[in-house]
PDB file of C-alpha atoms in Angstrom:
ATOM      1  CA  MET O   1      -7.245  -3.086   8.791  1.00  0.00           C
ATOM      2  CA  ALA O   2      -9.791  -5.883   8.721  1.00  0.00           C
ATOM      3  CA  GLU O   3     -10.392  -6.179   4.982  1.00  0.00           C
ATOM      4  CA  ARG O   4      -7.580  -6.473   2.477  1.00  0.00           C
ATOM      5  CA  ILE O   5      -7.385  -4.049  -0.398  1.00  0.00           C
ATOM      6  CA  SER O   6      -7.023  -5.164  -4.013  1.00  0.00           C
ATOM      7  CA  ASP O   7      -4.169  -4.191  -6.326  1.00  0.00           C
ATOM      8  CA  ALA O   8      -6.429  -1.665  -8.063  1.00  0.00           C
ATOM      9  CA  GLU O   9      -7.487  -0.154  -4.727  1.00  0.00           C
ATOM     10  CA  HIS O  10      -3.835  -0.027  -3.721  1.00  0.00           C
ATOM     11  CA  ALA O  11      -3.070   2.119  -6.787  1.00  0.00           C
ATOM     12  CA  VAL O  12      -5.693   4.608  -5.599  1.00  0.00           C
ATOM     13  CA  MET O  13      -4.263   4.520  -2.072  1.00  0.00           C
ATOM     14  CA  GLU O  14      -0.773   5.303  -3.408  1.00  0.00           C
ATOM     15  CA  VAL O  15      -2.129   8.463  -5.024  1.00  0.00           C
ATOM     16  CA  LEU O  16      -3.871   9.493  -1.788  1.00  0.00           C
ATOM     17  CA  TRP O  17      -0.811   8.703   0.320  1.00  0.00           C
ATOM     18  CA  ASP O  18       1.287  10.912  -1.942  1.00  0.00           C
ATOM     19  CA  ASP O  19      -1.101  13.862  -1.734  1.00  0.00           C
ATOM     20  CA  SER O  20      -4.470  14.398  -0.104  1.00  0.00           C
ATOM     21  CA  PRO O  21      -7.188  15.422   0.180  1.00  0.00           C
ATOM     22  CA  LEU O  22      -8.039  14.973  -3.481  1.00  0.00           C
ATOM     23  CA  THR O  23     -11.197  14.829  -5.571  1.00  0.00           C
ATOM     24  CA  ALA O  24     -12.053  11.709  -7.569  1.00  0.00           C
ATOM     25  CA  GLN O  25     -11.041  13.587 -10.724  1.00  0.00           C
ATOM     26  CA  ASP O  26      -7.677  14.503  -9.160  1.00  0.00           C
ATOM     27  CA  VAL O  27      -7.085  10.840  -8.312  1.00  0.00           C
ATOM     28  CA  ALA O  28      -8.065   9.746 -11.838  1.00  0.00           C
ATOM     29  CA  GLU O  29      -5.590  12.219 -13.350  1.00  0.00           C
ATOM     30  CA  ARG O  30      -2.747  11.002 -11.115  1.00  0.00           C
ATOM     31  CA  ILE O  31      -3.236   7.263 -11.587  1.00  0.00           C
ATOM     32  CA  ALA O  32      -0.499   5.756 -13.737  1.00  0.00           C
ATOM     33  CA  PRO O  33      -1.327   6.582 -17.383  1.00  0.00           C
ATOM     34  CA  GLY O  34      -0.857   2.949 -18.409  1.00  0.00           C
ATOM     35  CA  ARG O  35      -3.955   1.970 -16.450  1.00  0.00           C
ATOM     36  CA  ASP O  36      -6.241   4.068 -18.658  1.00  0.00           C
ATOM     37  CA  TRP O  37      -8.988   4.209 -16.018  1.00  0.00           C
ATOM     38  CA  SER O  38     -12.022   6.430 -16.375  1.00  0.00           C
ATOM     39  CA  ALA O  39     -13.197   8.720 -13.603  1.00  0.00           C
ATOM     40  CA  ASN O  40     -16.091   6.278 -13.027  1.00  0.00           C
ATOM     41  CA  THR O  41     -13.654   3.423 -12.407  1.00  0.00           C
ATOM     42  CA  VAL O  42     -11.789   5.550  -9.884  1.00  0.00           C
ATOM     43  CA  LYS O  43     -15.078   6.518  -8.206  1.00  0.00           C
ATOM     44  CA  THR O  44     -15.992   2.836  -7.910  1.00  0.00           C
ATOM     45  CA  LEU O  45     -12.630   2.090  -6.290  1.00  0.00           C
ATOM     46  CA  LEU O  46     -13.010   5.058  -3.950  1.00  0.00           C
ATOM     47  CA  GLY O  47     -16.436   3.725  -2.951  1.00  0.00           C
ATOM     48  CA  ARG O  48     -14.928   0.327  -2.137  1.00  0.00           C
ATOM     49  CA  LEU O  49     -12.198   1.947  -0.066  1.00  0.00           C
ATOM     50  CA  LEU O  50     -14.786   4.009   1.803  1.00  0.00           C
ATOM     51  CA  ALA O  51     -16.747   0.825   2.565  1.00  0.00           C
ATOM     52  CA  LYS O  52     -13.568  -0.764   3.918  1.00  0.00           C
ATOM     53  CA  ASN O  53     -12.964   2.294   6.132  1.00  0.00           C
ATOM     54  CA  VAL O  54      -9.464   2.905   4.799  1.00  0.00           C
ATOM     55  CA  ILE O  55     -10.322   6.344   3.391  1.00  0.00           C
ATOM     56  CA  ALA O  56     -12.688   9.122   4.396  1.00  0.00           C
ATOM     57  CA  HIS O  57     -14.384  11.859   2.411  1.00  0.00           C
ATOM     58  CA  GLU O  58     -15.833  15.259   3.094  1.00  0.00           C
ATOM     59  CA  ALA O  59     -18.093  17.414   1.004  1.00  0.00           C
ATOM     60  CA  ASP O  60     -16.500  20.339  -0.802  1.00  0.00           C
ATOM     61  CA  GLY O  61     -19.369  22.012  -2.600  1.00  0.00           C
ATOM     62  CA  ARG O  62     -20.735  19.508  -5.135  1.00  0.00           C
ATOM     63  CA  ARG O  63     -17.727  17.231  -4.966  1.00  0.00           C
ATOM     64  CA  TYR O  64     -15.965  15.130  -2.337  1.00  0.00           C
ATOM     65  CA  LEU O  65     -12.411  15.309  -1.091  1.00  0.00           C
ATOM     66  CA  TYR O  66     -10.833  11.960  -0.201  1.00  0.00           C
ATOM     67  CA  ARG O  67      -8.054  11.244   2.280  1.00  0.00           C
ATOM     68  CA  PRO O  68      -6.506   8.076   3.689  1.00  0.00           C
ATOM     69  CA  LEU O  69      -7.401   6.867   7.176  1.00  0.00           C
ATOM     70  CA  VAL O  70      -4.634   4.244   7.127  1.00  0.00           C
ATOM     71  CA  ALA O  71      -1.015   5.383   6.974  1.00  0.00           C
ATOM     72  CA  ARG O  72       1.166   3.825   4.276  1.00  0.00           C
ATOM     73  CA  GLU O  73       3.574   2.551   6.960  1.00  0.00           C
ATOM     74  CA  ASP O  74       0.759   0.796   8.824  1.00  0.00           C
ATOM     75  CA  TYR O  75      -0.488  -0.792   5.609  1.00  0.00           C
ATOM     76  CA  VAL O  76       2.992  -2.012   4.666  1.00  0.00           C
ATOM     77  CA  ALA O  77       3.525  -3.400   8.180  1.00  0.00           C
ATOM     78  CA  GLY O  78       0.226  -5.298   8.062  1.00  0.00           C
ATOM     79  CA  GLU O  79       0.803  -6.712   4.578  1.00  0.00           C
ATOM     80  CA  SER O  80       4.372  -7.708   5.448  1.00  0.00           C
ATOM     81  CA  ARG O  81       3.205  -9.472   8.595  1.00  0.00           C
ATOM     82  CA  ARG O  82       0.454 -11.255   6.650  1.00  0.00           C
ATOM     83  CA  LEU O  83       2.964 -12.454   4.033  1.00  0.00           C
ATOM     84  CA  ILE O  84       5.431 -13.706   6.628  1.00  0.00           C
ATOM     85  CA  ASP O  85       2.676 -15.424   8.613  1.00  0.00           C
ATOM     86  CA  ARG O  86       1.135 -17.079   5.562  1.00  0.00           C
ATOM     87  CA  LEU O  87       4.253 -18.195   3.711  1.00  0.00           C
ATOM     88  CA  PHE O  88       6.895 -18.568   6.420  1.00  0.00           C
ATOM     89  CA  GLY O  89       5.024 -19.552   9.569  1.00  0.00           C
ATOM     90  CA  GLY O  90       5.440 -16.123  11.091  1.00  0.00           C
ATOM     91  CA  ARG O  91       9.246 -16.298  11.006  1.00  0.00           C
ATOM     92  CA  LEU O  92      11.446 -13.786   9.232  1.00  0.00           C
ATOM     93  CA  THR O  93      14.558 -15.965   8.977  1.00  0.00           C
ATOM     94  CA  PRO O  94      13.061 -18.380   6.401  1.00  0.00           C
ATOM     95  CA  LEU O  95      12.039 -15.397   4.251  1.00  0.00           C
ATOM     96  CA  VAL O  96      15.571 -13.998   4.235  1.00  0.00           C
ATOM     97  CA  ALA O  97      16.972 -17.490   3.591  1.00  0.00           C
ATOM     98  CA  HIS O  98      14.565 -17.925   0.674  1.00  0.00           C
ATOM     99  CA  LEU O  99      15.623 -14.602  -0.850  1.00  0.00           C
ATOM    100  CA  ALA O 100      19.309 -15.418  -0.359  1.00  0.00           C
ATOM    101  CA  GLU O 101      18.940 -18.866  -1.927  1.00  0.00           C
ATOM    102  CA  ARG O 102      17.223 -17.384  -4.983  1.00  0.00           C
ATOM    103  CA  ASP O 103      20.018 -14.838  -5.490  1.00  0.00           C
ATOM    104  CA  ALA O 104      17.493 -12.112  -4.819  1.00  0.00           C
ATOM    105  CA  LEU O 105      19.836 -10.345  -2.396  1.00  0.00           C
ATOM    106  CA  SER O 106      22.450  -8.043  -3.880  1.00  0.00           C
ATOM    107  CA  ALA O 107      25.736  -7.300  -2.142  1.00  0.00           C
ATOM    108  CA  GLN O 108      24.210  -3.942  -1.166  1.00  0.00           C
ATOM    109  CA  ASP O 109      21.165  -5.707   0.335  1.00  0.00           C
ATOM    110  CA  ILE O 110      23.432  -7.954   2.399  1.00  0.00           C
ATOM    111  CA  THR O 111      25.457  -4.984   3.641  1.00  0.00           C
ATOM    112  CA  GLU O 112      22.267  -3.155   4.642  1.00  0.00           C
ATOM    113  CA  ILE O 113      20.873  -6.233   6.435  1.00  0.00           C
ATOM    114  CA  GLU O 114      24.164  -6.690   8.307  1.00  0.00           C
ATOM    115  CA  ALA O 115      24.097  -3.035   9.382  1.00  0.00           C
ATOM    116  CA  LEU O 116      20.479  -3.357  10.488  1.00  0.00           C
ATOM    117  CA  LEU O 117      21.230  -6.484  12.509  1.00  0.00           C
ATOM    118  CA  LYS O 118      24.208  -4.779  14.169  1.00  0.00           C
ATOM    119  CA  ALA O 119      22.021  -1.825  15.116  1.00  0.00           C
ATOM    120  CA  LEU O 120      19.343  -4.138  16.559  1.00  0.00           C
ATOM    121  CA  LYS O 121      21.784  -6.135  18.712  1.00  0.00           C
ATOM    122  CA  PRO O 122      21.937  -4.972  22.346  1.00  0.00           C
TER     123      PRO O 122
END
């Protein structure tokens, strides 16, 4: 994915990742109620996502059905890599150390990381 998506665009993507294809009205109805976005706002965001080639649309009578072209897992992988590259020089260890030093890791998190590391060891 060449162009990053904004937080607002991400909210639209979450709706499409959960269920698609959807019309713009369907997306507007499923966006978190706290956002209070109009259908026009959602259509603007859908247009931006189309321009970024992260969603596609097809005609369905007088309306369009939208679907993601980028899988959620691929998006998360790209954003995670970007974060690690930008803030931690591309290394995962400093990220984990930072989280541990800030008490951001629970005992459950540590247990899960230990299990993951054991599974990754040859």
